[in-house]
JSON list of C-alpha atoms and ligand atoms in Angstrom, two decimals:
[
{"chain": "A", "resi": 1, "resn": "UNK", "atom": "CA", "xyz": [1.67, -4.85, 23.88]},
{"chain": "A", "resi": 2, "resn": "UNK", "atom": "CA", "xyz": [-0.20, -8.34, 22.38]},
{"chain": "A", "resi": 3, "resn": "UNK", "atom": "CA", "xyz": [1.38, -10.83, 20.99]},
{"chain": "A", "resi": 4, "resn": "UNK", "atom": "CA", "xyz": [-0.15, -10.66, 18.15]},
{"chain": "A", "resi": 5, "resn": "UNK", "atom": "CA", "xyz": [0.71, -6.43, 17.86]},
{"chain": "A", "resi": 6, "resn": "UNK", "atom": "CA", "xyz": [4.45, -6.77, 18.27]},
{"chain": "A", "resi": 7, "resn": "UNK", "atom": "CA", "xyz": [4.27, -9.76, 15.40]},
{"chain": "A", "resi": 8, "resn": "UNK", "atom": "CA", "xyz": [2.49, -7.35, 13.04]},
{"chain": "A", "resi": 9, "resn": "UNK", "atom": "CA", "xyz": [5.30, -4.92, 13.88]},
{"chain": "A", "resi": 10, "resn": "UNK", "atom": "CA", "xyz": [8.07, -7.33, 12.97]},
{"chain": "A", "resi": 11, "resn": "UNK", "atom": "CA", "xyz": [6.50, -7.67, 9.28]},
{"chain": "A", "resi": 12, "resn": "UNK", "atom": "CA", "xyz": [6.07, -4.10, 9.37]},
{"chain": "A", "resi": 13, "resn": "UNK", "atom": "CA", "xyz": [9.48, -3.53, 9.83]},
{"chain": "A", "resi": 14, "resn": "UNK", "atom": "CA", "xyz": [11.07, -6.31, 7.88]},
{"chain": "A", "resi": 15, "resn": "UNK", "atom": "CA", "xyz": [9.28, -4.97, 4.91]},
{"chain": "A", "resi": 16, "resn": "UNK", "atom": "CA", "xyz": [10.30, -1.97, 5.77]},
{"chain": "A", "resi": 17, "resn": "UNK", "atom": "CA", "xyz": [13.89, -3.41, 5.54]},
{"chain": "A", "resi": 18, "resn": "UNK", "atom": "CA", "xyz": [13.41, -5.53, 2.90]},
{"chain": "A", "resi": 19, "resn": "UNK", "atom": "CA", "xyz": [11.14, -4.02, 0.60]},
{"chain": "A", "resi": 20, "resn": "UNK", "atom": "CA", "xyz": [9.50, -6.28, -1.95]},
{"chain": "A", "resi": 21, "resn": "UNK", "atom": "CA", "xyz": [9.34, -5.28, -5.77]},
{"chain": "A", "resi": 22, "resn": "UNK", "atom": "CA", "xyz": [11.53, -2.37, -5.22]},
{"chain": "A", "resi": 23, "resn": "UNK", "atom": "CA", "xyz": [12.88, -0.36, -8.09]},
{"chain": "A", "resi": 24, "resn": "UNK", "atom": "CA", "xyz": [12.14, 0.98, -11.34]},
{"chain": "A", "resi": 25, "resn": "UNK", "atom": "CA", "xyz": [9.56, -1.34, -13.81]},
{"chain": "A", "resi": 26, "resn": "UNK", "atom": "CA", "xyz": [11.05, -0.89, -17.23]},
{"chain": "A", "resi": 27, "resn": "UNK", "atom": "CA", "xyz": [8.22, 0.05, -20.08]},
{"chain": "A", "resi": 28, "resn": "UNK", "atom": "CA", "xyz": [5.32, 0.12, -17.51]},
{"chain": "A", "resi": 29, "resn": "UNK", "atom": "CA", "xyz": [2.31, 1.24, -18.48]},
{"chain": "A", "resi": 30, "resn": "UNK", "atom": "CA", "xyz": [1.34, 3.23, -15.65]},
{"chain": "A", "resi": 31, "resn": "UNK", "atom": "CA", "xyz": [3.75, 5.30, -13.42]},
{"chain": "A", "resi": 32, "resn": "UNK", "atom": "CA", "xyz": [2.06, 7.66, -10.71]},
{"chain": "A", "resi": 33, "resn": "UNK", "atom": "CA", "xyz": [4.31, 9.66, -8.10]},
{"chain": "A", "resi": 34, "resn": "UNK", "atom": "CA", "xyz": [3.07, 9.94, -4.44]},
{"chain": "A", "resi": 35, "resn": "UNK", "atom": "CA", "xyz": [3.70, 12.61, -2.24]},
{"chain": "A", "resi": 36, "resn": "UNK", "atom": "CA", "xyz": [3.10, 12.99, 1.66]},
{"chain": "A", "resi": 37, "resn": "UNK", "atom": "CA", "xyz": [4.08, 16.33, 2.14]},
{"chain": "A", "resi": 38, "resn": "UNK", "atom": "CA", "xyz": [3.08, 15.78, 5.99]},
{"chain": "A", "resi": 39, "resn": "UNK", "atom": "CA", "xyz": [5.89, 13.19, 6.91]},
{"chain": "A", "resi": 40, "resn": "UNK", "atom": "CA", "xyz": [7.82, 13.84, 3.37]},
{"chain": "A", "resi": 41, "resn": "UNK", "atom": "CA", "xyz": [6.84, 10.43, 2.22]},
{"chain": "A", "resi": 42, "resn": "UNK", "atom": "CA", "xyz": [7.59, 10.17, -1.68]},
{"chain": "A", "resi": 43, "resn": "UNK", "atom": "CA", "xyz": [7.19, 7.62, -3.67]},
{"chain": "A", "resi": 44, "resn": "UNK", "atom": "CA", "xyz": [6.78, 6.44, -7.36]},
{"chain": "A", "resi": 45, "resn": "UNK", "atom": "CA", "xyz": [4.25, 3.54, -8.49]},
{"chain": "A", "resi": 46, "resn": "UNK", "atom": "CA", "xyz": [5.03, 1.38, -11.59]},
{"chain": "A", "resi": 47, "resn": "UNK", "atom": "CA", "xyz": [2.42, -1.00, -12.89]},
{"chain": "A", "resi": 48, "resn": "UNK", "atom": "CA", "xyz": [2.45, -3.29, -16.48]},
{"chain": "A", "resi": 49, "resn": "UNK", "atom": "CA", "xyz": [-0.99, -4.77, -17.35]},
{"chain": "A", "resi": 50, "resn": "UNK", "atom": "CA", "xyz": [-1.75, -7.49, -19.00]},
{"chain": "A", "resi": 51, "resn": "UNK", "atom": "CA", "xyz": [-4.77, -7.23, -20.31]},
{"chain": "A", "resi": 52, "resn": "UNK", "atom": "CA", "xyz": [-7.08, -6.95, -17.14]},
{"chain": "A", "resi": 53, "resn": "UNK", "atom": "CA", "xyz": [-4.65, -7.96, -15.10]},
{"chain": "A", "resi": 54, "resn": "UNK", "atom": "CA", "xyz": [-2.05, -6.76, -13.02]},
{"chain": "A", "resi": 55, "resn": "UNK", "atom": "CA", "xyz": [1.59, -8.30, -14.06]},
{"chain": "A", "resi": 56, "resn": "UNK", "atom": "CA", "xyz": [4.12, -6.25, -12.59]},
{"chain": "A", "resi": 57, "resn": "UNK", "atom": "CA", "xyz": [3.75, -3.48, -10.07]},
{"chain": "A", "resi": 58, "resn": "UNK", "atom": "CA", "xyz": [6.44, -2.50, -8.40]},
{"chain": "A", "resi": 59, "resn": "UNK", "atom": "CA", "xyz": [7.72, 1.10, -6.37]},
{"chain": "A", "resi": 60, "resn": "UNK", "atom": "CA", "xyz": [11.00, 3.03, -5.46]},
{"chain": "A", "resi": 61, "resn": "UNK", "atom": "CA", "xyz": [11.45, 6.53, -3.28]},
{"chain": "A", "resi": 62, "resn": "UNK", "atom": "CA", "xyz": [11.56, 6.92, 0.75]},
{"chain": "A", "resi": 63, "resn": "UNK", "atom": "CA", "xyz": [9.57, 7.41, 3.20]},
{"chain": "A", "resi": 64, "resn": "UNK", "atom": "CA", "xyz": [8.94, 6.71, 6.90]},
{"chain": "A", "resi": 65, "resn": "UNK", "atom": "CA", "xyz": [8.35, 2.58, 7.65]},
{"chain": "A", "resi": 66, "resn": "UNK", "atom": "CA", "xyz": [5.31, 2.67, 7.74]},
{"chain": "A", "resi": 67, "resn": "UNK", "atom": "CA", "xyz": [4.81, 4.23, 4.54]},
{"chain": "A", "resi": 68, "resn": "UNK", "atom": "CA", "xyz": [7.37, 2.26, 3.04]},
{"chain": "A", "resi": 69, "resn": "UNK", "atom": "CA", "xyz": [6.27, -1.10, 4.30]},
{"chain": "A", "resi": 70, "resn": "UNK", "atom": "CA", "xyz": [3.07, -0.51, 2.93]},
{"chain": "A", "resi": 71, "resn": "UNK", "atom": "CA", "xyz": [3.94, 0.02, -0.36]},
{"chain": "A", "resi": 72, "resn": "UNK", "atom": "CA", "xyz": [6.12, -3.21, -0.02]},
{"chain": "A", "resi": 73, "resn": "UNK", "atom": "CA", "xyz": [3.06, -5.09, 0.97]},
{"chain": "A", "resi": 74, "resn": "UNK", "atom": "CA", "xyz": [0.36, -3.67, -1.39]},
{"chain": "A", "resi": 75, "resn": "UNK", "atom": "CA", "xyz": [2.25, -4.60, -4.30]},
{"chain": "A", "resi": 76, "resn": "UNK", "atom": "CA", "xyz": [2.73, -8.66, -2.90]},
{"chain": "A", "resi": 77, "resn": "UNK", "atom": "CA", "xyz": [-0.88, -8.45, -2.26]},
{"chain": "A", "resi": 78, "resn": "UNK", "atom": "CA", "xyz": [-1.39, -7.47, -5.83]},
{"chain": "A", "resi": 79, "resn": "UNK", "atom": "CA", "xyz": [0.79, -8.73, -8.23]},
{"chain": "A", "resi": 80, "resn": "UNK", "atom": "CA", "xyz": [-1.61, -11.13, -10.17]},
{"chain": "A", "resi": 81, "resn": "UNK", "atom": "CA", "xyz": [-5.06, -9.60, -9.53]},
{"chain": "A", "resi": 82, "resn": "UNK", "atom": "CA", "xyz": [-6.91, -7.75, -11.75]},
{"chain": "A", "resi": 83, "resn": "UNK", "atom": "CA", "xyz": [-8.30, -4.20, -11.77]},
{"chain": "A", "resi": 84, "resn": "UNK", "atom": "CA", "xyz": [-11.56, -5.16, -10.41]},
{"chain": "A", "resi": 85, "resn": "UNK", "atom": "CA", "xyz": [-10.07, -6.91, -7.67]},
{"chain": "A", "resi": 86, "resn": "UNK", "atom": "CA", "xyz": [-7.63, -4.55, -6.72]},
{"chain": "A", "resi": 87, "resn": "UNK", "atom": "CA", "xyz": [-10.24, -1.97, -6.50]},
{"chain": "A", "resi": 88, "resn": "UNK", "atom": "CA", "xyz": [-11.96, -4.25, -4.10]},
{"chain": "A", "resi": 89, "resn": "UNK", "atom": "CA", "xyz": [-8.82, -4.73, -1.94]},
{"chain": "A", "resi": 90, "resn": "UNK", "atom": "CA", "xyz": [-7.68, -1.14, -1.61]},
{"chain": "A", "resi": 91, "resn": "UNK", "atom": "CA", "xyz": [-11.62, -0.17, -0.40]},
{"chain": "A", "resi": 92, "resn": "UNK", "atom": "CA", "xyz": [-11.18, -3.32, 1.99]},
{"chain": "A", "resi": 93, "resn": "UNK", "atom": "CA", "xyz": [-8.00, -1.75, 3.58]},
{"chain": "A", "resi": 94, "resn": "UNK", "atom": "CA", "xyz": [-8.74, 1.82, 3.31]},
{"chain": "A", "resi": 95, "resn": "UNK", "atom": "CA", "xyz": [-12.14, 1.38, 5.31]},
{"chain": "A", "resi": 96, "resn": "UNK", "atom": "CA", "xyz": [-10.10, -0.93, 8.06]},
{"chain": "A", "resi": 97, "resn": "UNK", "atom": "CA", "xyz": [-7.24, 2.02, 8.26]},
{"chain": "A", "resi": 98, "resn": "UNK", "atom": "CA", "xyz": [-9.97, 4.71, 8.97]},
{"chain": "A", "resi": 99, "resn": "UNK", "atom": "CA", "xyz": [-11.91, 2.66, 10.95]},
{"chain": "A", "resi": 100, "resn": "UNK", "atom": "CA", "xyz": [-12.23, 3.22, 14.40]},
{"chain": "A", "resi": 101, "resn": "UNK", "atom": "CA", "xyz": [-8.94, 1.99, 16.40]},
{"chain": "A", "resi": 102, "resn": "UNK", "atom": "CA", "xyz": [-11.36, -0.05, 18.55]},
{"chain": "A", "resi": 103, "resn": "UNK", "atom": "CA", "xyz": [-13.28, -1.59, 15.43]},
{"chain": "A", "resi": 104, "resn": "UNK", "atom": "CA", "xyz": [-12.92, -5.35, 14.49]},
{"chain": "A", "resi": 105, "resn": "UNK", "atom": "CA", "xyz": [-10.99, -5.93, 11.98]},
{"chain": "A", "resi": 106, "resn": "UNK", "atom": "CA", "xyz": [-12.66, -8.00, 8.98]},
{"chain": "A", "resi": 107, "resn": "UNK", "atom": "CA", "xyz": [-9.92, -10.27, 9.02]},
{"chain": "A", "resi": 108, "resn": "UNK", "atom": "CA", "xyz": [-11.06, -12.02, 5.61]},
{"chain": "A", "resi": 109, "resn": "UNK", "atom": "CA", "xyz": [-11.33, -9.19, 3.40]},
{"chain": "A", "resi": 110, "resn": "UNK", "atom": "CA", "xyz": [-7.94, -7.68, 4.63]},
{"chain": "A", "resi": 111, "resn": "UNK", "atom": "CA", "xyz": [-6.12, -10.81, 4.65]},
{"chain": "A", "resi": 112, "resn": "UNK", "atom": "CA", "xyz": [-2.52, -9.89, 5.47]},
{"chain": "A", "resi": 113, "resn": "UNK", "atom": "CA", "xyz": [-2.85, -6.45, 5.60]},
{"chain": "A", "resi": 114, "resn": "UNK", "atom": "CA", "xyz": [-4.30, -6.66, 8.99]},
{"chain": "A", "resi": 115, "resn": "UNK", "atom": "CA", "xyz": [-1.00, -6.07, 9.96]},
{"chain": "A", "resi": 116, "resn": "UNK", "atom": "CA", "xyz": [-1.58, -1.73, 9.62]},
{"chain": "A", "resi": 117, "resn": "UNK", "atom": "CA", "xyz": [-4.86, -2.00, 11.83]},
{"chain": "A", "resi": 118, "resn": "UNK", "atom": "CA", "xyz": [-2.61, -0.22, 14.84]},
{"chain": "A", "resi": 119, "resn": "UNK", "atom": "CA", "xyz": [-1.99, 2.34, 12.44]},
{"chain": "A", "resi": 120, "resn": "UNK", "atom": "CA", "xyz": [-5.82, 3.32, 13.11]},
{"chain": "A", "resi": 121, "resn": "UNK", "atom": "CA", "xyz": [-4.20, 4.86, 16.48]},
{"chain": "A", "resi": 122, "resn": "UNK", "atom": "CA", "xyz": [-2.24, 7.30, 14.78]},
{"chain": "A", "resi": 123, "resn": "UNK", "atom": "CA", "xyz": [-4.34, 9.38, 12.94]},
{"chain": "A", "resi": 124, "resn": "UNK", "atom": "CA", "xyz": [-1.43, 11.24, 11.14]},
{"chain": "A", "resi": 125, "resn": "UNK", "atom": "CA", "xyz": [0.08, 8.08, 9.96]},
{"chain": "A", "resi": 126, "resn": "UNK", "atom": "CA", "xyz": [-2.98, 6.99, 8.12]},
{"chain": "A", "resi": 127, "resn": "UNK", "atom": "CA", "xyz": [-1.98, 8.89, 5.24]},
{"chain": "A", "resi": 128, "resn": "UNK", "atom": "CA", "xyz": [1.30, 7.46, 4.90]},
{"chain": "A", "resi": 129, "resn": "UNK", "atom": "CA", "xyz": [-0.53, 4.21, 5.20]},
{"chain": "A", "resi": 130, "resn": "UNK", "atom": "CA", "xyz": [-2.24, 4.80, 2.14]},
{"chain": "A", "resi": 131, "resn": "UNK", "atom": "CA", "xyz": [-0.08, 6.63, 0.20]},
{"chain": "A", "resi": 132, "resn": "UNK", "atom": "CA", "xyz": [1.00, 3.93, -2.31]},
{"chain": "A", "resi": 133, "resn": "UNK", "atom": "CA", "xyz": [-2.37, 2.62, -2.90]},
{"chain": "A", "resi": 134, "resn": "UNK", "atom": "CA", "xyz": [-3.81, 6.18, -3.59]},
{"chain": "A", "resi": 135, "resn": "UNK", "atom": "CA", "xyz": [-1.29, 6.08, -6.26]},
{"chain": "A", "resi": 136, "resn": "UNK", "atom": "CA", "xyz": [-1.80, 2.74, -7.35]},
{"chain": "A", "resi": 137, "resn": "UNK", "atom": "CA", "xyz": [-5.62, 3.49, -7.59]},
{"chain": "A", "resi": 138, "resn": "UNK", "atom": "CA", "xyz": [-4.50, 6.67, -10.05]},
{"chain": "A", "resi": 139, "resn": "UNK", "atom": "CA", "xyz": [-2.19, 4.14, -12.16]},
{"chain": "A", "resi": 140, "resn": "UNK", "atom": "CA", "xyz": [-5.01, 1.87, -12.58]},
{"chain": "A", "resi": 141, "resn": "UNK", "atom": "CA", "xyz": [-7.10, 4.45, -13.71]},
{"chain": "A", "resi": 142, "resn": "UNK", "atom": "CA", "xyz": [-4.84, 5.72, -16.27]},
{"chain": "A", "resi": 143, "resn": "UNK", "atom": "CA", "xyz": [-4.27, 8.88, -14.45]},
{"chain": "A", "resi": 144, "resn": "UNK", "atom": "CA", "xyz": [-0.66, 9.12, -14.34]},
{"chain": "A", "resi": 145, "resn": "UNK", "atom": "CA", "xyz": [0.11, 12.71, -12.78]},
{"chain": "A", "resi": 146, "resn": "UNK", "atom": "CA", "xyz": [1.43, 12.89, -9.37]},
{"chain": "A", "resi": 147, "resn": "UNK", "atom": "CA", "xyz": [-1.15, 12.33, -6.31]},
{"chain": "A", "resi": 148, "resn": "UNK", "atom": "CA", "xyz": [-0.30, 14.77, -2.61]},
{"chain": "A", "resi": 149, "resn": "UNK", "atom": "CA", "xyz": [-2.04, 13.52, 0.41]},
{"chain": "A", "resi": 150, "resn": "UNK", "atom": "CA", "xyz": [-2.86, 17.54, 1.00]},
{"chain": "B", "resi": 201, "resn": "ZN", "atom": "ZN1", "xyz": [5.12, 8.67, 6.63]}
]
């Protein structure tokens, strides 16, 4: 294992530990539940705009780490942006997680969420990858019913 792999797997699982903006959002405006019926990954998305912009977003439920740790770092990564630019982000990381596993990694459009690009190697964790952002992507839509990953 690099260097560089087993530090991405320390953030991985300190977030996974120490989840960021964890727990319910009173009076959000959006709230989307994720599922992952494949690895039983569940989790709920709560986001308050203002205006444009993304003020509060945070998440609560369970999952594996992976799952969990992403949800942890999507919402640090997004807290502050605005639609637009989270919609940029989350088509950023989703094209690096389904990438090839041998692909470069646009480091500058990913910025810290590099950090899943070994996910790429385990095709069945992808989904739990993405869970939270698939559900972010439905709160910022204003499609607040629950989102599977079947
Ligand atoms: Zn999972």
């Amino acid at each position: 294992m690099s260097s560089t792999r087993a530090l991405y797997e320390q953030v991985i699982l300190d977030h996974n530990k120490n989840p960021r903006n964890f727990g319910v959002l009173r009076e959000p405006d959006h709230t989307v539940e994720g599922f992952n019926p494949l690895c039983g990954d569940h989790f709920t998305i709560y986001v308050k705009l203002d205006g444009d912009r993304i003020s509060e977003i945070t998440f609560e439920g369970a999952g594996c780490a992976i799952s969990k740790s992403s949800a942890s770092v999507m919402t640090t990564v997004l807290k502050g942006k605005t639609v637009k630019e989270a919609e940029v982000i989350f088509k950023d990381f989703h094209h690096m997680i389904t990438s090839a596993p041998d692909a470069p990694v646009d480091e500058e459009a990913v910025g810290k969420l590099r950090i899943f690009s070994g996910v790429r190697e385990f095709p069945v964790r992808i989904k739990c990858a993405t869970l939270a952002w698939h559900a972010m992507n439905s709160a910022l839509h204003g499609k607040d019913s629950a989102i599977s990953t079947e």
